[in-house]
Amino acid sequence: MKREKILFVASEASPFIATGGLAEVIGSLSKALAAKSKRYDVRVVIPLYMEIKQEYREQFKFIGNTTVPVAWRNQYCGVFEYVKDGVTFYFVDNEYYFKRKGCYGHFDDGERFAFFCRSVLEIMPLIDFYPDILHCHDWQAALAAIYLKTIYCRTEEYRNIKTVFTIHNIEYQGKYSIDNLQWLFGIDGYYQGMVEYNGCINLMKGAIECCDRFTTVSPTYAEEIKNPYFSHGLDAMVCRNEAKLCGILNGIDYEYYNPATDKALFANYDATNLAPKAVCKEQLQRMLNLQVRPDTPIVAMITRLVDHKGLDLVTAAIDEALEEDMQLVILGTGEGYYEHYFTELAARHPQRVAAIIAFNPELSRQIYSGADIFLMPSKSEPCGLSQMIASRYGTVAIVRETGGLKDSIKPYGAGGNGFTFANYNAHDMHYVLKEALALYRQTDKWNELVKKAMDTDFTWKKSAEGYEMLYRELTN
Ligand code: GLC
């Protein structure tokens, strides 16, 4: 059987470098596809950032180097390789662009990712890998699809490469002044109409227009982005290309997120043996200087502290909510306003509220395992992974019905695995929180719900099949 060749292009991938859910999906989806059958040869290419740890770098194999045209210059491009869980990762090296602190937020991000995307196409002869499917993720990888269609596809080896573009968040589109079209991005004026939107270069729009298929990370979000409330200006483009669009719900890595084996936890457990979860709770309360009270429910939030995560609902309702017997644990970083708000809230409610302003994967799993309720009231959420991880660790999710939250958490009242509310409204959120707190006091019913949450299937199995079907359609 001929193995199909898939090349993922992304700006981050776990475990090498991660700032959010994108990295986890790149790491775990590629692994799931590679594990599923011998049908796929899955490879991933990301930039070699300074922050990729030495322990990994030591194991990288140098493949070679080439030069890559960026604007009017030719830039050095080195390629390193590392094979993990059946997936081959490539790292594009250029110290001028990537030996910096942080993956994003530099004045020349447009140029940095133009270099990266152009490199993806230039290194194909070097790594001797011309994929059947070039699967680009988010705006930082959009130019790889655009360069393929505008420059490379006239060359024999590139001619049959099909492109898939996945939107993990439509909010970040890669917008630049139209003046940069030729001299910086190296796109011929003939293609201006493809990448131009509202008078600017819009790389996400360009990829939507030129790809063979595009996807988002949940079916509900695929519908939502046809609507101006969610689309950040791109609804017309999404609708125009609707025939190429589908939504496939993300999964999570069940080996990595496994309460039965996770070494970060204070005790291990599974759905058939929940008692050790109480140990996780007690230790969490001790560690965070909360009152050690087994019967007080812990409500947790692990989130970037940014607006669309629904934090304004929390700030509006939390004082009233804290009149009931509950504790609140918040872990995350982000906007100064929220960092200060939650730090101050913790100071006002010593031993009942803990706010940890940090990004800490180990601590996050200690919280997922020690908490009882996980709150995720996002205004919009393409998929969201935290509600799935929380469920896997037996912590019942309360979500707003949007995007992937709606596709993964179903209301308890209708026999579901958590609690949900529809309108973006603090009182509605507070109401379901009260419902959850009330059910928590009915221990038998609560434990049943915990088991139900833990038994929900959030593996990649079904979702990977969705991608397989898509790839098959394109290659047949
Ligand atoms: C982005 C989205 C998030 C999604 C993740 C992985 O971070 O905001 O909802 O889960 O990408 O696809």
GROMACS .gro file of C-alpha atoms and ligand atoms in nm:
model
  488
    1MET     CA    1   0.000   0.000   0.000
    2LYS     CA    2   0.123   0.346  -0.085
    3ARG     CA    3   0.174   0.553   0.227
    4GLU     CA    4   0.024   0.897   0.212
    5LYS     CA    5   0.255   1.178   0.303
    6ILE     CA    6   0.121   1.447   0.535
    7LEU     CA    7   0.322   1.755   0.630
    8PHE     CA    8   0.192   1.973   0.914
    9VAL     CA    9   0.309   2.333   0.916
   10ALA     CA   10   0.262   2.517   1.244
   11SER     CA   11   0.423   2.778   1.464
   12GLU     CA   12   0.437   2.552   1.771
   13ALA     CA   13   0.419   2.186   1.867
   14SER     CA   14   0.420   2.003   2.200
   15PRO     CA   15   0.633   1.891   2.369
   16PHE     CA   16   0.898   2.113   2.210
   17ILE     CA   17   0.740   2.455   2.235
   18ALA     CA   18   0.393   2.551   2.353
   19THR     CA   19   0.208   2.870   2.431
   20GLY     CA   20  -0.143   2.728   2.400
   21GLY     CA   21  -0.383   2.471   2.262
   22LEU     CA   22  -0.242   2.486   1.908
   23ALA     CA   23   0.080   2.319   2.021
   24GLU     CA   24  -0.106   2.038   2.195
   25VAL     CA   25  -0.316   1.969   1.891
   26ILE     CA   26  -0.016   1.961   1.658
   27GLY     CA   27   0.167   1.724   1.892
   28SER     CA   28  -0.124   1.493   1.967
   29LEU     CA   29  -0.305   1.488   1.630
   30SER     CA   30   0.013   1.405   1.440
   31LYS     CA   31   0.085   1.128   1.689
   32ALA     CA   32  -0.271   0.993   1.661
   33LEU     CA   33  -0.260   0.989   1.282
   34ALA     CA   34   0.077   0.817   1.277
   35ALA     CA   35  -0.037   0.557   1.531
   36LYS     CA   36  -0.367   0.484   1.367
   37SER     CA   37  -0.244   0.296   1.069
   38LYS     CA   38   0.061   0.251   0.856
   39ARG     CA   39  -0.129   0.448   0.597
   40TYR     CA   40   0.030   0.781   0.681
   41ASP     CA   41   0.380   0.915   0.691
   42VAL     CA   42   0.322   1.216   0.917
   43ARG     CA   43   0.578   1.492   0.953
   44VAL     CA   44   0.569   1.830   1.120
   45VAL     CA   45   0.773   2.143   1.061
   46ILE     CA   46   0.810   2.426   1.313
   47PRO     CA   47   1.067   2.704   1.373
   48LEU     CA   48   1.369   2.629   1.589
   49TYR     CA   49   1.298   2.882   1.863
   50MET     CA   50   1.558   2.975   2.120
   51GLU     CA   51   1.322   2.849   2.391
   52ILE     CA   52   1.326   2.489   2.268
   53LYS     CA   53   1.506   2.312   2.549
   54GLN     CA   54   1.859   2.184   2.529
   55GLU     CA   55   1.750   1.835   2.635
   56TYR     CA   56   1.565   1.807   2.302
   57ARG     CA   57   1.821   1.994   2.092
   58GLU     CA   58   2.089   1.749   2.195
   59GLN     CA   59   1.897   1.474   2.021
   60PHE     CA   60   1.826   1.663   1.700
   61LYS     CA   61   1.997   1.546   1.386
   62PHE     CA   62   2.131   1.809   1.148
   63ILE     CA   63   2.001   1.739   0.798
   64GLY     CA   64   2.157   2.023   0.602
   65ASN     CA   65   2.111   2.383   0.504
   66THR     CA   66   1.994   2.591   0.214
   67THR     CA   67   1.910   2.952   0.139
   68VAL     CA   68   1.559   3.090   0.130
   69PRO     CA   69   1.444   3.404  -0.050
   70VAL     CA   70   1.279   3.655   0.182
   71ALA     CA   71   1.195   3.990   0.032
   72TRP     CA   72   1.510   4.105  -0.148
   73ARG     CA   73   1.744   3.888   0.057
   74ASN     CA   74   1.851   3.530   0.072
   75GLN     CA   75   1.851   3.395   0.425
   76TYR     CA   76   2.027   3.098   0.580
   77CYS     CA   77   1.801   2.806   0.662
   78GLY     CA   78   1.923   2.506   0.857
   79VAL     CA   79   1.714   2.193   0.907
   80PHE     CA   80   1.718   1.963   1.208
   81GLU     CA   81   1.521   1.643   1.249
   82TYR     CA   82   1.383   1.449   1.542
   83VAL     CA   83   1.153   1.147   1.540
   84LYS     CA   84   0.903   1.110   1.823
   85ASP     CA   85   0.613   0.861   1.856
   86GLY     CA   86   0.632   0.774   1.489
   87VAL     CA   87   0.619   1.138   1.376
   88THR     CA   88   0.916   1.311   1.212
   89PHE     CA   89   0.962   1.669   1.331
   90TYR     CA   90   1.166   1.922   1.137
   91PHE     CA   91   1.301   2.240   1.291
   92VAL     CA   92   1.383   2.536   1.072
   93ASP     CA   93   1.688   2.718   1.200
   94ASN     CA   94   1.773   3.083   1.151
   95GLU     CA   95   1.909   3.268   1.452
   96TYR     CA   96   1.827   3.613   1.316
   97TYR     CA   97   1.457   3.528   1.315
   98PHE     CA   98   1.421   3.279   1.599
   99LYS     CA   99   1.695   3.336   1.855
  100ARG     CA  100   1.469   3.565   2.052
  101LYS     CA  101   1.261   3.557   2.365
  102GLY     CA  102   0.902   3.451   2.300
  103CYS     CA  103   0.749   3.300   1.988
  104TYR     CA  104   0.535   3.598   1.890
  105GLY     CA  105   0.494   3.967   1.937
  106HIS     CA  106   0.806   4.088   1.754
  107PHE     CA  107   0.794   4.390   1.523
  108ASP     CA  108   0.880   4.173   1.223
  109ASP     CA  109   0.654   3.871   1.286
  110GLY     CA  110   0.525   3.901   0.929
  111GLU     CA  111   0.876   3.863   0.792
  112ARG     CA  112   0.966   3.589   1.040
  113PHE     CA  113   0.674   3.370   0.936
  114ALA     CA  114   0.720   3.457   0.569
  115PHE     CA  115   1.071   3.316   0.607
  116PHE     CA  116   0.940   3.013   0.792
  117CYS     CA  117   0.670   2.936   0.533
  118ARG     CA  118   0.900   2.988   0.238
  119SER     CA  119   1.148   2.755   0.410
  120VAL     CA  120   0.883   2.483   0.432
  121LEU     CA  121   0.871   2.472   0.052
  122GLU     CA  122   1.243   2.523   0.001
  123ILE     CA  123   1.350   2.238   0.230
  124MET     CA  124   1.142   1.973   0.053
  125PRO     CA  125   1.427   1.868  -0.178
  126LEU     CA  126   1.663   1.870   0.120
  127ILE     CA  127   1.448   1.641   0.334
  128ASP     CA  128   1.340   1.456   0.020
  129PHE     CA  129   0.975   1.478   0.117
  130TYR     CA  130   0.709   1.617  -0.113
  131PRO     CA  131   0.383   1.565   0.075
  132ASP     CA  132   0.049   1.463  -0.071
  133ILE     CA  133  -0.114   1.695   0.181
  134LEU     CA  134   0.034   2.017   0.311
  135HIS     CA  135  -0.168   2.086   0.625
  136CYS     CA  136  -0.118   2.444   0.748
  137HIS     CA  137  -0.238   2.565   1.088
  138ASP     CA  138  -0.336   2.924   1.171
  139TRP     CA  139  -0.210   3.246   1.011
  140GLN     CA  140   0.157   3.185   1.084
  141ALA     CA  141   0.148   2.890   0.843
  142ALA     CA  142  -0.093   3.045   0.591
  143LEU     CA  143   0.185   3.162   0.362
  144ALA     CA  144   0.301   2.806   0.303
  145ALA     CA  145  -0.030   2.734   0.126
  146ILE     CA  146  -0.015   3.071  -0.049
  147TYR     CA  147   0.343   3.024  -0.173
  148LEU     CA  148   0.257   2.678  -0.299
  149LYS     CA  149  -0.030   2.816  -0.508
  150THR     CA  150   0.145   3.131  -0.627
  151ILE     CA  151   0.504   3.018  -0.683
  152TYR     CA  152   0.585   2.652  -0.643
  153CYS     CA  153   0.294   2.467  -0.800
  154ARG     CA  154   0.437   2.514  -1.147
  155THR     CA  155   0.727   2.286  -1.060
  156GLU     CA  156   0.679   1.915  -1.125
  157GLU     CA  157   0.738   1.786  -0.771
  158TYR     CA  158   0.503   2.039  -0.614
  159ARG     CA  159   0.226   2.018  -0.870
  160ASN     CA  160   0.010   1.757  -0.698
  161ILE     CA  161   0.042   1.876  -0.340
  162LYS     CA  162  -0.302   1.943  -0.190
  163THR     CA  163  -0.352   2.194   0.091
  164VAL     CA  164  -0.562   2.192   0.406
  165PHE     CA  165  -0.581   2.501   0.623
  166THR     CA  166  -0.701   2.473   0.983
  167ILE     CA  167  -0.827   2.771   1.178
  168HIS     CA  168  -0.762   2.730   1.550
  169ASN     CA  169  -0.872   3.084   1.620
  170ILE     CA  170  -1.010   3.327   1.364
  171GLU     CA  171  -0.923   3.623   1.582
  172TYR     CA  172  -0.559   3.625   1.473
  173GLN     CA  173  -0.541   3.670   1.098
  174GLY     CA  174  -0.198   3.808   1.013
  175LYS     CA  175  -0.282   4.151   0.876
  176TYR     CA  176  -0.023   4.372   0.710
  177SER     CA  177  -0.010   4.685   0.500
  178ILE     CA  178  -0.066   4.612   0.132
  179ASP     CA  179   0.266   4.788   0.060
  180ASN     CA  180   0.442   4.476   0.184
  181LEU     CA  181   0.296   4.248  -0.082
  182GLN     CA  182   0.588   4.219  -0.318
  183TRP     CA  183   0.898   4.352  -0.153
  184LEU     CA  184   0.844   4.171   0.181
  185PHE     CA  185   0.614   3.877   0.120
  186GLY     CA  186   0.736   3.814  -0.234
  187ILE     CA  187   0.383   3.770  -0.371
  188ASP     CA  188   0.336   3.877  -0.732
  189GLY     CA  189   0.098   4.172  -0.786
  190TYR     CA  190  -0.110   3.939  -1.001
  191TYR     CA  191  -0.224   3.763  -0.680
  192GLN     CA  192  -0.302   4.077  -0.482
  193GLY     CA  193  -0.676   4.005  -0.494
  194MET     CA  194  -0.622   3.666  -0.333
  195VAL     CA  195  -0.454   3.794  -0.018
  196GLU     CA  196  -0.604   4.142   0.005
  197TYR     CA  197  -0.895   4.210   0.235
  198ASN     CA  198  -1.034   4.548   0.335
  199GLY     CA  199  -0.732   4.719   0.189
  200CYS     CA  200  -0.477   4.512   0.383
  201ILE     CA  201  -0.289   4.191   0.332
  202ASN     CA  202  -0.479   3.929   0.532
  203LEU     CA  203  -0.289   3.602   0.536
  204MET     CA  204  -0.570   3.396   0.687
  205LYS     CA  205  -0.803   3.519   0.414
  206GLY     CA  206  -0.543   3.432   0.150
  207ALA     CA  207  -0.517   3.076   0.283
  208ILE     CA  208  -0.896   3.035   0.296
  209GLU     CA  209  -0.914   3.144  -0.067
  210CYS     CA  210  -0.634   2.933  -0.206
  211CYS     CA  211  -0.649   2.611  -0.003
  212ASP     CA  212  -0.825   2.297  -0.124
  213ARG     CA  213  -1.009   2.252   0.206
  214PHE     CA  214  -1.024   2.444   0.531
  215THR     CA  215  -1.132   2.328   0.871
  216THR     CA  216  -1.193   2.457   1.219
  217VAL     CA  217  -1.149   2.272   1.544
  218SER     CA  218  -1.517   2.204   1.619
  219PRO     CA  219  -1.837   2.169   1.412
  220THR     CA  220  -2.015   2.445   1.604
  221TYR     CA  221  -1.731   2.691   1.548
  222ALA     CA  222  -1.742   2.610   1.176
  223GLU     CA  223  -2.100   2.737   1.178
  224GLU     CA  224  -2.029   3.029   1.410
  225ILE     CA  225  -1.758   3.185   1.195
  226LYS     CA  226  -2.010   3.241   0.917
  227ASN     CA  227  -2.158   3.497   1.152
  228PRO     CA  228  -2.008   3.845   1.212
  229TYR     CA  229  -2.036   3.804   1.591
  230PHE     CA  230  -1.763   3.538   1.579
  231SER     CA  231  -1.578   3.598   1.254
  232HIS     CA  232  -1.365   3.904   1.332
  233GLY     CA  233  -1.454   4.039   0.991
  234LEU     CA  234  -1.405   3.723   0.783
  235ASP     CA  235  -1.763   3.590   0.765
  236ALA     CA  236  -1.805   3.691   0.401
  237MET     CA  237  -1.487   3.500   0.309
  238VAL     CA  238  -1.592   3.197   0.511
  239CYS     CA  239  -1.936   3.192   0.349
  240ARG     CA  240  -1.795   3.235   0.001
  241ASN     CA  241  -1.574   2.929   0.057
  242GLU     CA  242  -1.826   2.736   0.261
  243ALA     CA  243  -1.818   2.435   0.030
  244LYS     CA  244  -1.455   2.373   0.132
  245LEU     CA  245  -1.521   2.405   0.508
  246CYS     CA  246  -1.576   2.146   0.777
  247GLY     CA  247  -1.542   2.139   1.157
  248ILE     CA  248  -1.363   1.853   1.331
  249LEU     CA  249  -1.358   1.844   1.710
  250ASN     CA  250  -1.014   1.819   1.870
  251GLY     CA  251  -0.923   1.536   2.100
  252ILE     CA  252  -0.667   1.516   2.381
  253ASP     CA  253  -0.373   1.284   2.433
  254TYR     CA  254  -0.505   1.010   2.665
  255GLU     CA  255  -0.158   0.884   2.745
  256TYR     CA  256  -0.035   1.221   2.860
  257TYR     CA  257  -0.356   1.319   3.037
  258ASN     CA  258  -0.418   1.010   3.243
  259PRO     CA  259  -0.513   1.045   3.611
  260ALA     CA  260  -0.420   0.680   3.664
  261THR     CA  261  -0.055   0.734   3.571
  262ASP     CA  262   0.011   1.110   3.579
  263LYS     CA  263   0.325   1.162   3.790
  264ALA     CA  264   0.238   1.523   3.871
  265LEU     CA  265  -0.061   1.415   4.080
  266PHE     CA  266  -0.055   1.366   4.456
  267ALA     CA  267  -0.239   1.036   4.406
  268ASN     CA  268  -0.356   0.840   4.105
  269TYR     CA  269  -0.709   0.727   4.033
  270ASP     CA  270  -0.954   0.628   3.765
  271ALA     CA  271  -1.330   0.613   3.721
  272THR     CA  272  -1.353   0.280   3.907
  273ASN     CA  273  -1.147   0.401   4.201
  274LEU     CA  274  -1.219   0.763   4.283
  275ALA     CA  275  -1.108   0.768   4.647
  276PRO     CA  276  -0.754   0.895   4.573
  277LYS     CA  277  -0.903   1.205   4.410
  278ALA     CA  278  -0.984   1.318   4.765
  279VAL     CA  279  -0.613   1.301   4.844
  280CYS     CA  280  -0.543   1.522   4.541
  281LYS     CA  281  -0.796   1.770   4.674
  282GLU     CA  282  -0.660   1.776   5.026
  283GLN     CA  283  -0.302   1.824   4.907
  284LEU     CA  284  -0.407   2.096   4.667
  285GLN     CA  285  -0.584   2.282   4.948
  286ARG     CA  286  -0.272   2.254   5.164
  287MET     CA  287  -0.038   2.362   4.889
  288LEU     CA  288  -0.245   2.669   4.801
  289ASN     CA  289  -0.311   2.765   5.164
  290LEU     CA  290  -0.682   2.706   5.132
  291GLN     CA  291  -0.888   2.575   5.421
  292VAL     CA  292  -0.853   2.199   5.417
  293ARG     CA  293  -1.217   2.101   5.389
  294PRO     CA  294  -1.310   1.787   5.200
  295ASP     CA  295  -1.675   1.885   5.173
  296THR     CA  296  -1.624   2.231   5.028
  297PRO     CA  297  -1.633   2.217   4.649
  298ILE     CA  298  -1.335   2.367   4.465
  299VAL     CA  299  -1.425   2.559   4.152
  300ALA     CA  300  -1.123   2.592   3.923
  301MET     CA  301  -1.031   2.799   3.620
  302ILE     CA  302  -0.717   2.737   3.417
  303THR     CA  303  -0.709   2.988   3.140
  304ARG     CA  304  -0.536   3.267   2.962
  305LEU     CA  305  -0.662   3.578   3.139
  306VAL     CA  306  -0.809   3.744   2.833
  307ASP     CA  307  -1.150   3.886   2.754
  308HIS     CA  308  -1.296   3.619   2.531
  309LYS     CA  309  -1.253   3.359   2.805
  310GLY     CA  310  -1.556   3.511   2.976
  311LEU     CA  311  -1.375   3.659   3.272
  312ASP     CA  312  -1.604   3.962   3.284
  313LEU     CA  313  -1.886   3.723   3.375
  314VAL     CA  314  -1.676   3.587   3.657
  315THR     CA  315  -1.581   3.928   3.794
  316ALA     CA  316  -1.950   4.030   3.782
  317ALA     CA  317  -2.080   3.724   3.966
  318ILE     CA  318  -1.801   3.603   4.191
  319ASP     CA  319  -1.871   3.812   4.502
  320GLU     CA  320  -2.226   3.682   4.517
  321ALA     CA  321  -2.115   3.330   4.433
  322LEU     CA  322  -1.866   3.330   4.719
  323GLU     CA  323  -2.151   3.376   4.965
  324GLU     CA  324  -2.199   3.003   4.924
  325ASP     CA  325  -1.968   2.736   5.056
  326MET     CA  326  -1.710   2.702   4.780
  327GLN     CA  327  -1.346   2.772   4.705
  328LEU     CA  328  -1.203   2.921   4.389
  329VAL     CA  329  -0.867   2.843   4.228
  330ILE     CA  330  -0.745   3.040   3.928
  331LEU     CA  331  -0.430   2.965   3.729
  332GLY     CA  332  -0.322   3.171   3.430
  333THR     CA  333  -0.153   3.477   3.290
  334GLY     CA  334  -0.272   3.749   3.059
  335GLU     CA  335  -0.417   4.095   3.074
  336GLY     CA  336  -0.296   4.307   3.366
  337TYR     CA  337  -0.648   4.399   3.466
  338TYR     CA  338  -0.745   4.036   3.533
  339GLU     CA  339  -0.414   3.944   3.691
  340HIS     CA  340  -0.468   4.224   3.944
  341TYR     CA  341  -0.836   4.153   3.987
  342PHE     CA  342  -0.785   3.789   4.086
  343THR     CA  343  -0.479   3.858   4.298
  344GLU     CA  344  -0.683   4.112   4.490
  345LEU     CA  345  -0.982   3.876   4.512
  346ALA     CA  346  -0.755   3.617   4.673
  347ALA     CA  347  -0.630   3.876   4.921
  348ARG     CA  348  -0.990   3.960   5.013
  349HIS     CA  349  -1.081   3.595   5.063
  350PRO     CA  350  -0.780   3.435   5.227
  351GLN     CA  351  -0.805   3.056   5.249
  352ARG     CA  352  -1.100   3.051   5.011
  353VAL     CA  353  -0.960   3.190   4.688
  354ALA     CA  354  -0.618   3.116   4.536
  355ALA     CA  355  -0.491   3.303   4.230
  356ILE     CA  356  -0.170   3.182   4.073
  357ILE     CA  357  -0.051   3.412   3.798
  358ALA     CA  358   0.160   3.169   3.599
  359PHE     CA  359   0.169   2.919   3.315
  360ASN     CA  360   0.251   2.588   3.481
  361PRO     CA  361   0.155   2.254   3.322
  362GLU     CA  362   0.234   2.046   3.634
  363LEU     CA  363   0.037   2.266   3.866
  364SER     CA  364  -0.246   2.273   3.615
  365ARG     CA  365  -0.278   1.894   3.636
  366GLN     CA  366  -0.269   1.911   4.016
  367ILE     CA  367  -0.561   2.152   3.991
  368TYR     CA  368  -0.750   1.944   3.733
  369SER     CA  369  -0.723   1.646   3.968
  370GLY     CA  370  -0.788   1.825   4.297
  371ALA     CA  371  -1.081   2.044   4.194
  372ASP     CA  372  -1.450   1.944   4.178
  373ILE     CA  373  -1.588   2.189   3.924
  374PHE     CA  374  -1.419   2.345   3.622
  375LEU     CA  375  -1.556   2.678   3.501
  376MET     CA  376  -1.514   2.784   3.137
  377PRO     CA  377  -1.764   3.057   3.044
  378SER     CA  378  -1.594   3.167   2.718
  379LYS     CA  379  -1.754   3.427   2.495
  380SER     CA  380  -1.617   3.231   2.201
  381GLU     CA  381  -1.413   2.910   2.200
  382PRO     CA  382  -1.299   2.743   1.875
  383CYS     CA  383  -1.257   2.414   2.061
  384GLY     CA  384  -1.112   2.441   2.407
  385LEU     CA  385  -0.912   2.156   2.554
  386SER     CA  386  -0.936   2.237   2.926
  387GLN     CA  387  -1.297   2.124   2.958
  388MET     CA  388  -1.195   1.786   2.814
  389ILE     CA  389  -0.890   1.753   3.035
  390ALA     CA  390  -1.095   1.850   3.341
  391SER     CA  391  -1.357   1.586   3.255
  392ARG     CA  392  -1.087   1.323   3.208
  393TYR     CA  393  -0.963   1.407   3.561
  394GLY     CA  394  -1.315   1.378   3.704
  395THR     CA  395  -1.374   1.749   3.747
  396VAL     CA  396  -1.717   1.847   3.622
  397ALA     CA  397  -1.719   2.122   3.360
  398ILE     CA  398  -1.950   2.424   3.351
  399VAL     CA  399  -1.930   2.584   3.007
  400ARG     CA  400  -2.104   2.835   2.792
  401GLU     CA  401  -2.262   2.678   2.485
  402THR     CA  402  -2.025   2.803   2.219
  403GLY     CA  403  -1.780   2.642   1.974
  404GLY     CA  404  -1.615   2.325   2.096
  405LEU     CA  405  -1.752   2.375   2.446
  406LYS     CA  406  -2.100   2.313   2.310
  407ASP     CA  407  -1.979   2.009   2.115
  408SER     CA  408  -1.801   1.845   2.408
  409ILE     CA  409  -2.008   1.923   2.720
  410LYS     CA  410  -2.379   1.838   2.736
  411PRO     CA  411  -2.613   1.959   3.011
  412TYR     CA  412  -2.670   1.738   3.315
  413GLY     CA  413  -3.045   1.798   3.298
  414ALA     CA  414  -3.050   1.625   2.960
  415GLY     CA  415  -2.840   1.332   3.078
  416GLY     CA  416  -2.511   1.498   2.988
  417ASN     CA  417  -2.159   1.513   3.133
  418GLY     CA  418  -2.152   1.865   3.280
  419PHE     CA  419  -2.338   2.194   3.306
  420THR     CA  420  -2.400   2.451   3.035
  421PHE     CA  421  -2.562   2.788   2.982
  422ALA     CA  422  -2.650   2.955   2.654
  423ASN     CA  423  -2.654   3.332   2.691
  424TYR     CA  424  -2.343   3.533   2.762
  425ASN     CA  425  -2.475   3.660   3.089
  426ALA     CA  426  -2.331   3.658   3.443
  427HIS     CA  427  -2.662   3.563   3.604
  428ASP     CA  428  -2.712   3.267   3.374
  429MET     CA  429  -2.363   3.149   3.459
  430HIS     CA  430  -2.424   3.200   3.829
  431TYR     CA  431  -2.749   3.007   3.804
  432VAL     CA  432  -2.585   2.693   3.665
  433LEU     CA  433  -2.302   2.727   3.913
  434LYS     CA  434  -2.561   2.718   4.189
  435GLU     CA  435  -2.716   2.410   4.027
  436ALA     CA  436  -2.377   2.242   4.023
  437LEU     CA  437  -2.305   2.334   4.386
  438ALA     CA  438  -2.643   2.197   4.487
  439LEU     CA  439  -2.584   1.869   4.307
  440TYR     CA  440  -2.241   1.844   4.469
  441ARG     CA  441  -2.418   1.806   4.804
  442GLN     CA  442  -2.603   1.500   4.673
  443THR     CA  443  -2.299   1.283   4.688
  444ASP     CA  444  -2.432   0.980   4.502
  445LYS     CA  445  -2.566   1.177   4.212
  446TRP     CA  446  -2.252   1.384   4.200
  447ASN     CA  447  -2.026   1.081   4.187
  448GLU     CA  448  -2.233   0.940   3.907
  449LEU     CA  449  -2.183   1.261   3.714
  450VAL     CA  450  -1.810   1.256   3.784
  451LYS     CA  451  -1.791   0.905   3.639
  452LYS     CA  452  -1.991   1.012   3.338
  453ALA     CA  453  -1.753   1.301   3.275
  454MET     CA  454  -1.455   1.066   3.305
  455ASP     CA  455  -1.611   0.813   3.070
  456THR     CA  456  -1.678   1.063   2.793
  457ASP     CA  457  -1.464   0.980   2.490
  458PHE     CA  458  -1.230   1.270   2.418
  459THR     CA  459  -0.966   1.056   2.248
  460TRP     CA  460  -0.842   1.147   1.902
  461LYS     CA  461  -0.995   0.834   1.754
  462LYS     CA  462  -1.309   0.984   1.604
  463SER     CA  463  -1.148   1.316   1.518
  464ALA     CA  464  -0.848   1.158   1.348
  465GLU     CA  465  -1.098   0.968   1.133
  466GLY     CA  466  -1.246   1.303   1.033
  467TYR     CA  467  -0.908   1.418   0.906
  468GLU     CA  468  -0.845   1.085   0.736
  469MET     CA  469  -1.169   1.121   0.545
  470LEU     CA  470  -1.075   1.470   0.440
  471TYR     CA  471  -0.730   1.361   0.323
  472ARG     CA  472  -0.879   1.069   0.133
  473GLU     CA  473  -1.120   1.296  -0.050
  474LEU     CA  474  -0.829   1.512  -0.160
  475THR     CA  475  -0.594   1.238  -0.269
  476ASN     CA  476  -0.839   1.012  -0.446
  477GLC     C1  477  -0.686   2.779   1.999
  477GLC     C2  478  -0.832   2.796   2.040
  477GLC     C3  479  -0.879   2.682   2.130
  477GLC     C4  480  -0.844   2.548   2.067
  477GLC     C5  481  -0.694   2.542   2.034
  477GLC     C6  482  -0.653   2.414   1.967
  477GLC     O1  483  -0.604   2.800   2.109
  477GLC     O2  484  -0.852   2.922   2.103
  477GLC     O3  485  -1.018   2.690   2.149
  477GLC     O4  486  -0.875   2.444   2.155
  477GLC     O5  487  -0.660   2.649   1.948
  477GLC     O6  488  -0.720   2.391   1.846
   0.00000   0.00000   0.00000
